[in-house]
Short mmCIF file of C-alpha atoms in Angstrom, two decimals:
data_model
loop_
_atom_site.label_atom_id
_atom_site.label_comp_id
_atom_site.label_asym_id
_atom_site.label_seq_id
_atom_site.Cartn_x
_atom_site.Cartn_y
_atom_site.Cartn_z
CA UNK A 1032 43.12 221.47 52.63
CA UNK A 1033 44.44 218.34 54.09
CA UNK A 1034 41.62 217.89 55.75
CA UNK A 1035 39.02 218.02 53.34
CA UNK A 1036 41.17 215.75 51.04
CA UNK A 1037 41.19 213.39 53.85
CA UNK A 1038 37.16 213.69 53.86
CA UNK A 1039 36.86 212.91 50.50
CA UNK A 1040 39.01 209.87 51.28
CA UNK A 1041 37.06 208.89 54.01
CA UNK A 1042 33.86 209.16 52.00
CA UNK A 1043 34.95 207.86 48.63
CA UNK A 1044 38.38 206.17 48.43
CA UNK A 1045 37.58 202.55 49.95
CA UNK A 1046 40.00 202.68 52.33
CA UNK A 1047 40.80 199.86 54.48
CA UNK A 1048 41.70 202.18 57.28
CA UNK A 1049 40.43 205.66 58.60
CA UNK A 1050 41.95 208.26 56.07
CA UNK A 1051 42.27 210.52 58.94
CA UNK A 1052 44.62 208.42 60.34
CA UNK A 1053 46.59 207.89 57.40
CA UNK A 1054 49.91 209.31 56.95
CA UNK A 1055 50.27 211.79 54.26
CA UNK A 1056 52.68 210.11 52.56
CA UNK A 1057 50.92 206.50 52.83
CA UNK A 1058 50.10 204.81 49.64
CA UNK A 1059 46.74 204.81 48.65
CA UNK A 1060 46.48 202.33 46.78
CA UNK A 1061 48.50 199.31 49.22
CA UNK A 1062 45.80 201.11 51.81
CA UNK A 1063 43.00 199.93 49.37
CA UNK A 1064 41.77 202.22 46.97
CA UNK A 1065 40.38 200.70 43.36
CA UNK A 1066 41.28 202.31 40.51
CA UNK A 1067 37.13 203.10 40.31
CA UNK A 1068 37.60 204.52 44.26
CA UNK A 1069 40.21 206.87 42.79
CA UNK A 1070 38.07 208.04 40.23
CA UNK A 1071 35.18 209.05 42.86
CA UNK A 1072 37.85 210.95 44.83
CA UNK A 1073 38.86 212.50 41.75
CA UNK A 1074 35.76 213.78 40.78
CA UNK A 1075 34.79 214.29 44.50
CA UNK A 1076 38.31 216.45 44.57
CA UNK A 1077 37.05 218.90 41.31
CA UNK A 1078 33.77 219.61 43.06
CA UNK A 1079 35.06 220.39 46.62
CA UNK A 1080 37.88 222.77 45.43
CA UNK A 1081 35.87 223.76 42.13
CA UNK A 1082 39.15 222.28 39.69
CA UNK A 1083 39.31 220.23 36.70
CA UNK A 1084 41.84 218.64 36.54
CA UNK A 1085 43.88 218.32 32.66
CA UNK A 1086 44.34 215.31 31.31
CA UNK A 1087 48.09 215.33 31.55
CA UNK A 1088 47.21 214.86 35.64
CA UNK A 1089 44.77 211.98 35.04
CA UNK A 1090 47.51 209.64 36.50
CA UNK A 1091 47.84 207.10 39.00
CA UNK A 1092 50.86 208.82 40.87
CA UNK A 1093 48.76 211.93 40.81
CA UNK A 1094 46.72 210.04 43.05
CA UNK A 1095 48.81 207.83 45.20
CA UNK A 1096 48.81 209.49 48.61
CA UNK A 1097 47.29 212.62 50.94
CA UNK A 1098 50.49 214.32 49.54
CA UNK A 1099 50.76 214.07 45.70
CA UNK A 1100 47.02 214.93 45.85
CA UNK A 1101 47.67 218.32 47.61
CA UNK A 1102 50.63 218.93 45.67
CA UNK A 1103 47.91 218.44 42.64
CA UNK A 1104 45.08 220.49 43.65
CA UNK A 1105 47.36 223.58 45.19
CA UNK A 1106 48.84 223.80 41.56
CA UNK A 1107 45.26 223.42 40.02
CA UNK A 1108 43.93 226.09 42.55
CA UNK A 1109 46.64 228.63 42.05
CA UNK A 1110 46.61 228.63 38.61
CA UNK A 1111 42.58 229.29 37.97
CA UNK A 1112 43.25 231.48 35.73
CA UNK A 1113 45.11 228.90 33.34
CA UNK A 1114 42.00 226.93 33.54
CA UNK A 1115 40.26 226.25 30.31
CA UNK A 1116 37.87 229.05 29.31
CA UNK A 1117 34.32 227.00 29.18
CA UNK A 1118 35.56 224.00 30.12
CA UNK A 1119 32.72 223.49 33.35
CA UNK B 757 38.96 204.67 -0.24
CA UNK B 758 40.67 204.58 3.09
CA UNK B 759 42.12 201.06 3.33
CA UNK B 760 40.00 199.58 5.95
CA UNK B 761 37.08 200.23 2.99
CA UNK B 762 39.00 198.67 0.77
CA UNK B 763 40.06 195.52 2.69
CA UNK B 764 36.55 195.10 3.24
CA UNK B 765 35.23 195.62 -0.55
CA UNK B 766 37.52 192.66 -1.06
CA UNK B 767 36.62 190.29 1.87
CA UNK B 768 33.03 190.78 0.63
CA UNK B 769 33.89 190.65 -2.97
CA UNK B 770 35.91 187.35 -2.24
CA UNK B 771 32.25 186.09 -0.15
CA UNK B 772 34.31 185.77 3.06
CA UNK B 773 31.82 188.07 4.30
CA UNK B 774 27.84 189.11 3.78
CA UNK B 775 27.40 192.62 4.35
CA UNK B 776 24.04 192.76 6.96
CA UNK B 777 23.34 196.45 5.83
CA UNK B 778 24.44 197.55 9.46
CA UNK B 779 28.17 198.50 10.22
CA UNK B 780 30.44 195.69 11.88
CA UNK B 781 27.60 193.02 11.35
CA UNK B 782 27.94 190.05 8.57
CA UNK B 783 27.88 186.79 7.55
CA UNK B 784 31.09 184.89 6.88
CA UNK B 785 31.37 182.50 3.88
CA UNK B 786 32.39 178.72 3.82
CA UNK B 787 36.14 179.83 3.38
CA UNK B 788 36.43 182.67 6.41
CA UNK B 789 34.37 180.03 8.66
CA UNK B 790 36.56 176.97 7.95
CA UNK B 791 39.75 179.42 8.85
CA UNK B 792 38.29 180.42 12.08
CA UNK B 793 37.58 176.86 12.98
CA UNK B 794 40.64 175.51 12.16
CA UNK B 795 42.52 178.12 13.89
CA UNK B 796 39.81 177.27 16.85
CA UNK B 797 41.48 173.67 16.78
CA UNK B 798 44.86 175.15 16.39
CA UNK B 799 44.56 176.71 19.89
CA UNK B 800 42.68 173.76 21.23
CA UNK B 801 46.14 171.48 20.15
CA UNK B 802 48.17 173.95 21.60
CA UNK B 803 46.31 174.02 24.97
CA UNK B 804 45.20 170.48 25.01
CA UNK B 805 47.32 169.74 28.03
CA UNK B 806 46.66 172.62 30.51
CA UNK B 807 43.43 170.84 31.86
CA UNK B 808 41.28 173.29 30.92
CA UNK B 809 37.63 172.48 31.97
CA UNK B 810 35.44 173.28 28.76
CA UNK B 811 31.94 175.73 29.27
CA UNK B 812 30.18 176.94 26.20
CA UNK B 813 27.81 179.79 27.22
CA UNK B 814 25.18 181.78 24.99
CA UNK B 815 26.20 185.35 23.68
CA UNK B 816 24.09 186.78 26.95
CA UNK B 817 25.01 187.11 30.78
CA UNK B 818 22.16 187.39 32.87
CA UNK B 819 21.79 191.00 33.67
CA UNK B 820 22.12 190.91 37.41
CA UNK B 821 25.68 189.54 37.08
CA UNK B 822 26.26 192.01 34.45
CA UNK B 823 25.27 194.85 36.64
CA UNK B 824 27.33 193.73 39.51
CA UNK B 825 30.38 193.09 37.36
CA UNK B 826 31.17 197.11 36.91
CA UNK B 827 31.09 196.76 33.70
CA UNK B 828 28.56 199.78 33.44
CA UNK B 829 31.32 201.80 35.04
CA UNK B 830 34.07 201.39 33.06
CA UNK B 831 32.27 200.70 29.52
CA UNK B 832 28.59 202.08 29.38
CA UNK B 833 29.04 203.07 25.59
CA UNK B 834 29.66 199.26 24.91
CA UNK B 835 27.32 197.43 26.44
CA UNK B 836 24.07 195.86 24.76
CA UNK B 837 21.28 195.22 26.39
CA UNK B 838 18.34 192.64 25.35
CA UNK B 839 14.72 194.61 25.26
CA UNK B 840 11.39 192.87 24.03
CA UNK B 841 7.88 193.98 23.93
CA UNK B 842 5.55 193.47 26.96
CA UNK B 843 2.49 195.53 26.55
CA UNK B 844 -1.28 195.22 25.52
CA UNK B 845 -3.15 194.28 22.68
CA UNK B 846 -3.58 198.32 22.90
CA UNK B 847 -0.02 199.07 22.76
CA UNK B 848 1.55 195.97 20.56
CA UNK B 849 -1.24 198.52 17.85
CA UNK B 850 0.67 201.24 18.69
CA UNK B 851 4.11 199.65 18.21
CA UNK B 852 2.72 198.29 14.64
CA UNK B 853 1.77 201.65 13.83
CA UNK B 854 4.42 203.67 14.75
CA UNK B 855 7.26 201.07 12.97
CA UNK B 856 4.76 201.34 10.18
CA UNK B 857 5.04 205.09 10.09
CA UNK B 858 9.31 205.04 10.63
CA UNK B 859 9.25 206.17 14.00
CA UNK B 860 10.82 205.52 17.50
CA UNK B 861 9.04 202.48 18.64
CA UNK B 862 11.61 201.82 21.92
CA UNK B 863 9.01 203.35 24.25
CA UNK B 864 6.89 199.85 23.56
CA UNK B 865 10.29 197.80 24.80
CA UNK B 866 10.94 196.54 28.24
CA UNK B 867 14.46 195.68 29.28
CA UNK B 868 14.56 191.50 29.99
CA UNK B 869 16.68 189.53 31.87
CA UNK B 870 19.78 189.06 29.22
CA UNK B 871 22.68 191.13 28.24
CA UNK B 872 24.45 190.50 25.57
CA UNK B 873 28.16 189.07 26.34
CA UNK B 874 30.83 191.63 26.01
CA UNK B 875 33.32 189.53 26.61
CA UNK B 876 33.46 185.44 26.63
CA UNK B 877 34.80 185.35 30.26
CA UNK B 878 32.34 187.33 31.87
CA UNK B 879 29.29 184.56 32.69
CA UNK B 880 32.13 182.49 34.24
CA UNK B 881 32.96 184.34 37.25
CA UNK B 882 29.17 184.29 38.74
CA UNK B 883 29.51 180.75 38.72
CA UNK B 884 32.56 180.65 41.22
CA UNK B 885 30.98 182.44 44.05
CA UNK B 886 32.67 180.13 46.90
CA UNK B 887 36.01 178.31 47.37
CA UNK B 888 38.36 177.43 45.14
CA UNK B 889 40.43 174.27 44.71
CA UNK B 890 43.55 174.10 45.96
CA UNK B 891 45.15 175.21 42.53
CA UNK B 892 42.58 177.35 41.52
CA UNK B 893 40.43 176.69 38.37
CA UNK B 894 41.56 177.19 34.20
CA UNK B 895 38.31 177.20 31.76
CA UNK B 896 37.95 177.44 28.24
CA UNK B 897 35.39 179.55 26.97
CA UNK B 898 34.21 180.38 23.36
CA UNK B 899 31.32 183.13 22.66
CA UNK B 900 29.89 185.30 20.55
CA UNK B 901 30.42 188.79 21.65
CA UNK B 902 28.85 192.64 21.13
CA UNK B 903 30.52 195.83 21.28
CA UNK B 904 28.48 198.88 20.34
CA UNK B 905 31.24 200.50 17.83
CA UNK B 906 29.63 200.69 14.43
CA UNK B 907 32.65 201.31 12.08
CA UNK B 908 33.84 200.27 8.14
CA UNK B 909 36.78 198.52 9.83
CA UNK B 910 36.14 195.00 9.22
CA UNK B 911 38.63 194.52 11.99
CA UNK B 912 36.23 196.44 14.48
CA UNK B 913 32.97 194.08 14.39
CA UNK B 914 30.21 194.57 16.38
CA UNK B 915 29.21 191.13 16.89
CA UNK B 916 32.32 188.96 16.94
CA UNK B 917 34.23 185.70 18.47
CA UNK B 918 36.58 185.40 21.30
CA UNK B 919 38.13 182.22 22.46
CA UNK B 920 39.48 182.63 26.06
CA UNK B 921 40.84 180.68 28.75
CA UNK B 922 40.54 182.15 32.22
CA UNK B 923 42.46 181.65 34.82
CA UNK B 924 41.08 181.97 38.84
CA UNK B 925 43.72 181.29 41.57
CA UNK B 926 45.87 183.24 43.71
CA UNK B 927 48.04 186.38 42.30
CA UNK B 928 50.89 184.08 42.48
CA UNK B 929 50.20 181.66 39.84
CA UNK B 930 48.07 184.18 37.74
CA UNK B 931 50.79 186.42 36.52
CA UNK B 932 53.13 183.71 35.43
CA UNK B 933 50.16 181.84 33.53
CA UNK B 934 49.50 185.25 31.83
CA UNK B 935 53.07 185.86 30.68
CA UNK B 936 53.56 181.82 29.75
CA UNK B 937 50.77 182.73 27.51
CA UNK B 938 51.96 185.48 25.64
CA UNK B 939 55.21 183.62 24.68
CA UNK B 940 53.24 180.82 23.65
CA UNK B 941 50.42 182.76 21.36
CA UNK B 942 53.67 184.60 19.97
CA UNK B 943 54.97 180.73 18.84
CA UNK B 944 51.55 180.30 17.58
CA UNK B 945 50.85 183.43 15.64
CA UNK B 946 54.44 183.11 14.10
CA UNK B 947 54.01 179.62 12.84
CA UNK B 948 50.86 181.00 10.64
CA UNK B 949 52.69 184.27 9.26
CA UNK B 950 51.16 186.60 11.82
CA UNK B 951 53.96 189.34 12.57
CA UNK B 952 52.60 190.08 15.73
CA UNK B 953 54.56 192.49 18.34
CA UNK B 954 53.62 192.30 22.22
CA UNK B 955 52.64 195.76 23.55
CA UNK B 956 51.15 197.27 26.83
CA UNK B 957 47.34 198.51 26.29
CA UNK B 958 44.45 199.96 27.87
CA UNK B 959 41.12 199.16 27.35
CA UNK B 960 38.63 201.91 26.02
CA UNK B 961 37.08 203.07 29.48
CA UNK B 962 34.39 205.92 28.72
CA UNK B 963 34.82 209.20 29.74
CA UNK B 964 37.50 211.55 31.61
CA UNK B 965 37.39 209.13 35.05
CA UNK B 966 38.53 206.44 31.78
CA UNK B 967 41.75 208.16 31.46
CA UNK B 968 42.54 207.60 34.27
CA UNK B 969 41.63 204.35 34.41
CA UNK B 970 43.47 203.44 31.58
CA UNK B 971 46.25 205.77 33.13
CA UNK B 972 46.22 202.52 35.98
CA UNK B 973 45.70 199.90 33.69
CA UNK B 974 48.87 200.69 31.70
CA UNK B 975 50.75 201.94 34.32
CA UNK B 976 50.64 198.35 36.13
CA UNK B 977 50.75 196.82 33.24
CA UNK B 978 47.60 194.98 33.57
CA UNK B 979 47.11 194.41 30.14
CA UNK B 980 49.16 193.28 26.71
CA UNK B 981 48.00 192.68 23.48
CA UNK B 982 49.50 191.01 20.27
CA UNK B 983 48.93 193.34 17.74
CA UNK B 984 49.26 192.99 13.42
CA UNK B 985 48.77 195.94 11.48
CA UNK B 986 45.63 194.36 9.31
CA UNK B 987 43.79 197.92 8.12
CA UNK B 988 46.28 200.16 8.67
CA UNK B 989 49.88 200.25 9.40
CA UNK B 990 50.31 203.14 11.92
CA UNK B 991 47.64 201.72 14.10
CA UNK B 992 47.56 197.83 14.34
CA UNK B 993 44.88 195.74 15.32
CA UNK B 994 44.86 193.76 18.66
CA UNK B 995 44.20 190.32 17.69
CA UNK B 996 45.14 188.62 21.24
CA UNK B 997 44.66 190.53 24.69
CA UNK B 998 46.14 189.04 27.88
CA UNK B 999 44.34 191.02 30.94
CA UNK B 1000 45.34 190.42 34.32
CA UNK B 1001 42.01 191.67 36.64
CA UNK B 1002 43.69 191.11 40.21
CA UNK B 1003 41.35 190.72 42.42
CA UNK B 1004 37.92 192.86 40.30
CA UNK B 1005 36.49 189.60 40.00
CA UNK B 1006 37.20 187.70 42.92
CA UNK B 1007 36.16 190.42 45.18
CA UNK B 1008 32.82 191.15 43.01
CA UNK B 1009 31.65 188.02 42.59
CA UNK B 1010 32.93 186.20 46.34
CA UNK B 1011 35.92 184.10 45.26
CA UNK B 1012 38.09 183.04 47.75
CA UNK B 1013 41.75 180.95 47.72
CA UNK B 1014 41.74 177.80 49.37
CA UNK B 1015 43.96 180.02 52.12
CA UNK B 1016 40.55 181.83 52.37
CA UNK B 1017 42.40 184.97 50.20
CA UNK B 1018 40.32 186.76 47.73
CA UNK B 1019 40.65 185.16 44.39
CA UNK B 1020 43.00 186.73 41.40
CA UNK B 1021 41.94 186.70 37.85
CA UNK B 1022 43.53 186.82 34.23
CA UNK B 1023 41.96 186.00 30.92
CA UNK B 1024 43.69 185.17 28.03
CA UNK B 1025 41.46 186.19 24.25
CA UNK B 1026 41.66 185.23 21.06
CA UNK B 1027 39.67 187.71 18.36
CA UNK B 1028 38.98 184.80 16.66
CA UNK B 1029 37.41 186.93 13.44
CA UNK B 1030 40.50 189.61 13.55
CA UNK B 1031 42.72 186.49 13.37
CA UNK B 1032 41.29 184.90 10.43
CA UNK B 1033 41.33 188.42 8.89
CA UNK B 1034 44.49 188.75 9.68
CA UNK B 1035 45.73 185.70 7.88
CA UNK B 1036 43.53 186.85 4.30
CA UNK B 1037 45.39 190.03 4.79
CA UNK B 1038 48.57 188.31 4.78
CA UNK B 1039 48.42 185.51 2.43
CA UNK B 1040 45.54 186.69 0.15
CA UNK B 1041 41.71 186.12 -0.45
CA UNK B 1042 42.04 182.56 -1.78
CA UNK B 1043 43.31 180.21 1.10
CA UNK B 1044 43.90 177.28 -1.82
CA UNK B 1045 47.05 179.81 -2.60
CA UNK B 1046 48.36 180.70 0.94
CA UNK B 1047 52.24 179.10 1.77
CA UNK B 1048 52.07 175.65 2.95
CA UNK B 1049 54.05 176.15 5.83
CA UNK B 1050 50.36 178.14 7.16
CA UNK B 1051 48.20 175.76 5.64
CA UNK B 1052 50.06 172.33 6.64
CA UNK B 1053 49.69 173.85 10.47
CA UNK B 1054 46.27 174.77 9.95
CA UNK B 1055 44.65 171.75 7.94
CA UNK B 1056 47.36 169.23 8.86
#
């Protein structure tokens, strides 16, 4: 998982440095992600690992690092069944 | 009636403003304008030694530099573009007839070169592309502005006036400038009537990645607002905002520090037709009766 996470990084977060070089507790956002970047890898995160995520997760510290991310989508992928009927 | 209906049955019954038959479009009468001027010069005292360099733009930004400035990202249910017709002799009969007949005649349009302004700082930035001075610049800008929200709030206009000054430097001098300037509107607002509280906000990005964006916004506290309830008490009305844009700008538009850093930015607004609103809501339709304590700071 960490590595596609890290992909999607790569690809979409803006990232002054190589995400696959980044520690997994590194700081996104001192490493250069825009609040627009995080959005992309947001979006780029619920398409990869077929999620949505719930508004009560639409938050910066959701997004701050390789961890809180997986932290986020594990709970989001091992709760499908929680998810929303209809909502994609 | 809900009581934004009613506040504006009696602005329109007191002629401060000429309903346009479209929501959050009117004219303003003798009384409303001469309030929003005067307040105008109010600021203008209470700036008058920042050294503020002056620039009056149209209500349009040229629609390259609107593209570039993301504003279509965050704000794509705003934004109002300028079309015009460029066709035929052949098709200009076709748009005739098909206005004459009440239909959809935007097929004959073509989009031109002009946006309107969505906010009065925005055709500023473009203009820095390069170096700053060693302390950065401070403008003063006054515009016309659109915001496609139709509503019956007369507080929520669709075509409106913001007075801003704009600050472009380094993040270092930006913040405090922002934060002197929200003590000093509070003096401002209070010596008027205003009761105005200070509160964090977000801006109304579109969408579900908007959440989240306003998620950042307010959790960095990039932007404050002075807020009067004017329509409604549970939900007051913004009448100041005080946005701090790090480096969006800078970085967007190529605006470097004299140290050769990318450029910070904050604006400072005035809703210059909420605050003249706000002071008929306060002290009544006829400004001949408002407390002369308002009026001696307003007309001197």
């Amino acid at each position: 998982m960490k590595d596609k996470i890290r992909n999607i990084l790569r690809e979409h977060g803006k990232l002054a440095q190589d995400a696959l070089s980044l520690l997994d507790e590194a700081d996104l956002y001192q490493a250069g992600m825009t609040s627009h970047a995080s959005v992309n890898v947001m979006l780029a995160l619920e398409s990869t690992f077929d999620i949505e995520f719930p508004d009560r997760m639409l938050k910066r510290n959701v997004f701050e690092s390789i961890r809180a991310i997986e932290g986020a989508v594990t709970e989001l992928v091992s709760g499908l069944s929680s998810k929303p009927a209809g909502a994609r | 009636m809900e009581n934004a209906e009613r506040l504006l049955l009696d602005l329109v019954d007191a002629g401060h403003l000429v309903p346009m038959g479209i929501d959050g479009m009117y004219g303003r009468g003798a009384a409303f304008e001469d309030t929003l001027l005067r307040f105008d010069a109010y600021i203008s005292r209470s700036a008058k030694d920042d050294g503020a360099t002056l620039v009056r733009f149209p209500p349009v930004i040229n629609r390259r530099d609107f593209e570039r400035s993301g504003y279509l990202k965050s704000f794509p249910h705003l934004a109002g573009t300028v079309f015009s017709f460029d066709g035929t002799p052949a098709e200009h009969q076709h748009l005739l007839e098909t206005v004459e007949a009440g239909g959809d005649w935007s097929a004959t349009q073509k989009m031109t070169g002009a946006v309107l302004c969505p906010a009065a700082c925005y055709p500023i930035y473009p203009t820095l592309r390069g170096t700053l001075p060693q302390n950065g610049r401070l403008f003063d800008v006054f515009s016309y502005c659109f915001r496609h929200e139709p509503s019956k709030d007369p507080a929520r206009m669709q075509i409106f006036r913001m007075r801003e000054f704009v600050r472009i430097s380094d993040g270092d001098s930006v913040r405090p400038w922002r934060n002197m300037w929200i003590e000093r509107a509070m003096e401002l607002l209070t010596a008027i009537g205003l009761p105005a509280v200070s509160a964090v906000a977000n801006d109304p990005f579109f969408g579900r990645g908007g959440r989240m964006l306003a998620a950042n916004q307010r959790a960095q506290e990039l932007k404050f607002e002075l807020v009067v309830p004017i329509a409604s008490e549970e939900s007051p009305t913004a009448i100041m905002s005080f946005n701090y844009h790090q480096e969006h700008f800078g970085s967007t538009f190529g605006i470097q520090t004299s140290d050769g850093a990318v450029a910070q930015t904050a604006c400072v607004g005035f809703g210059m037709e909420r605050v003249t609103l706000a002071l008929f809501k306060y002290h009544g339709m006829r400004v001949d009766r408002w407390p002369d304590s308002v009026r001696r700071v307003l007309w001197g």
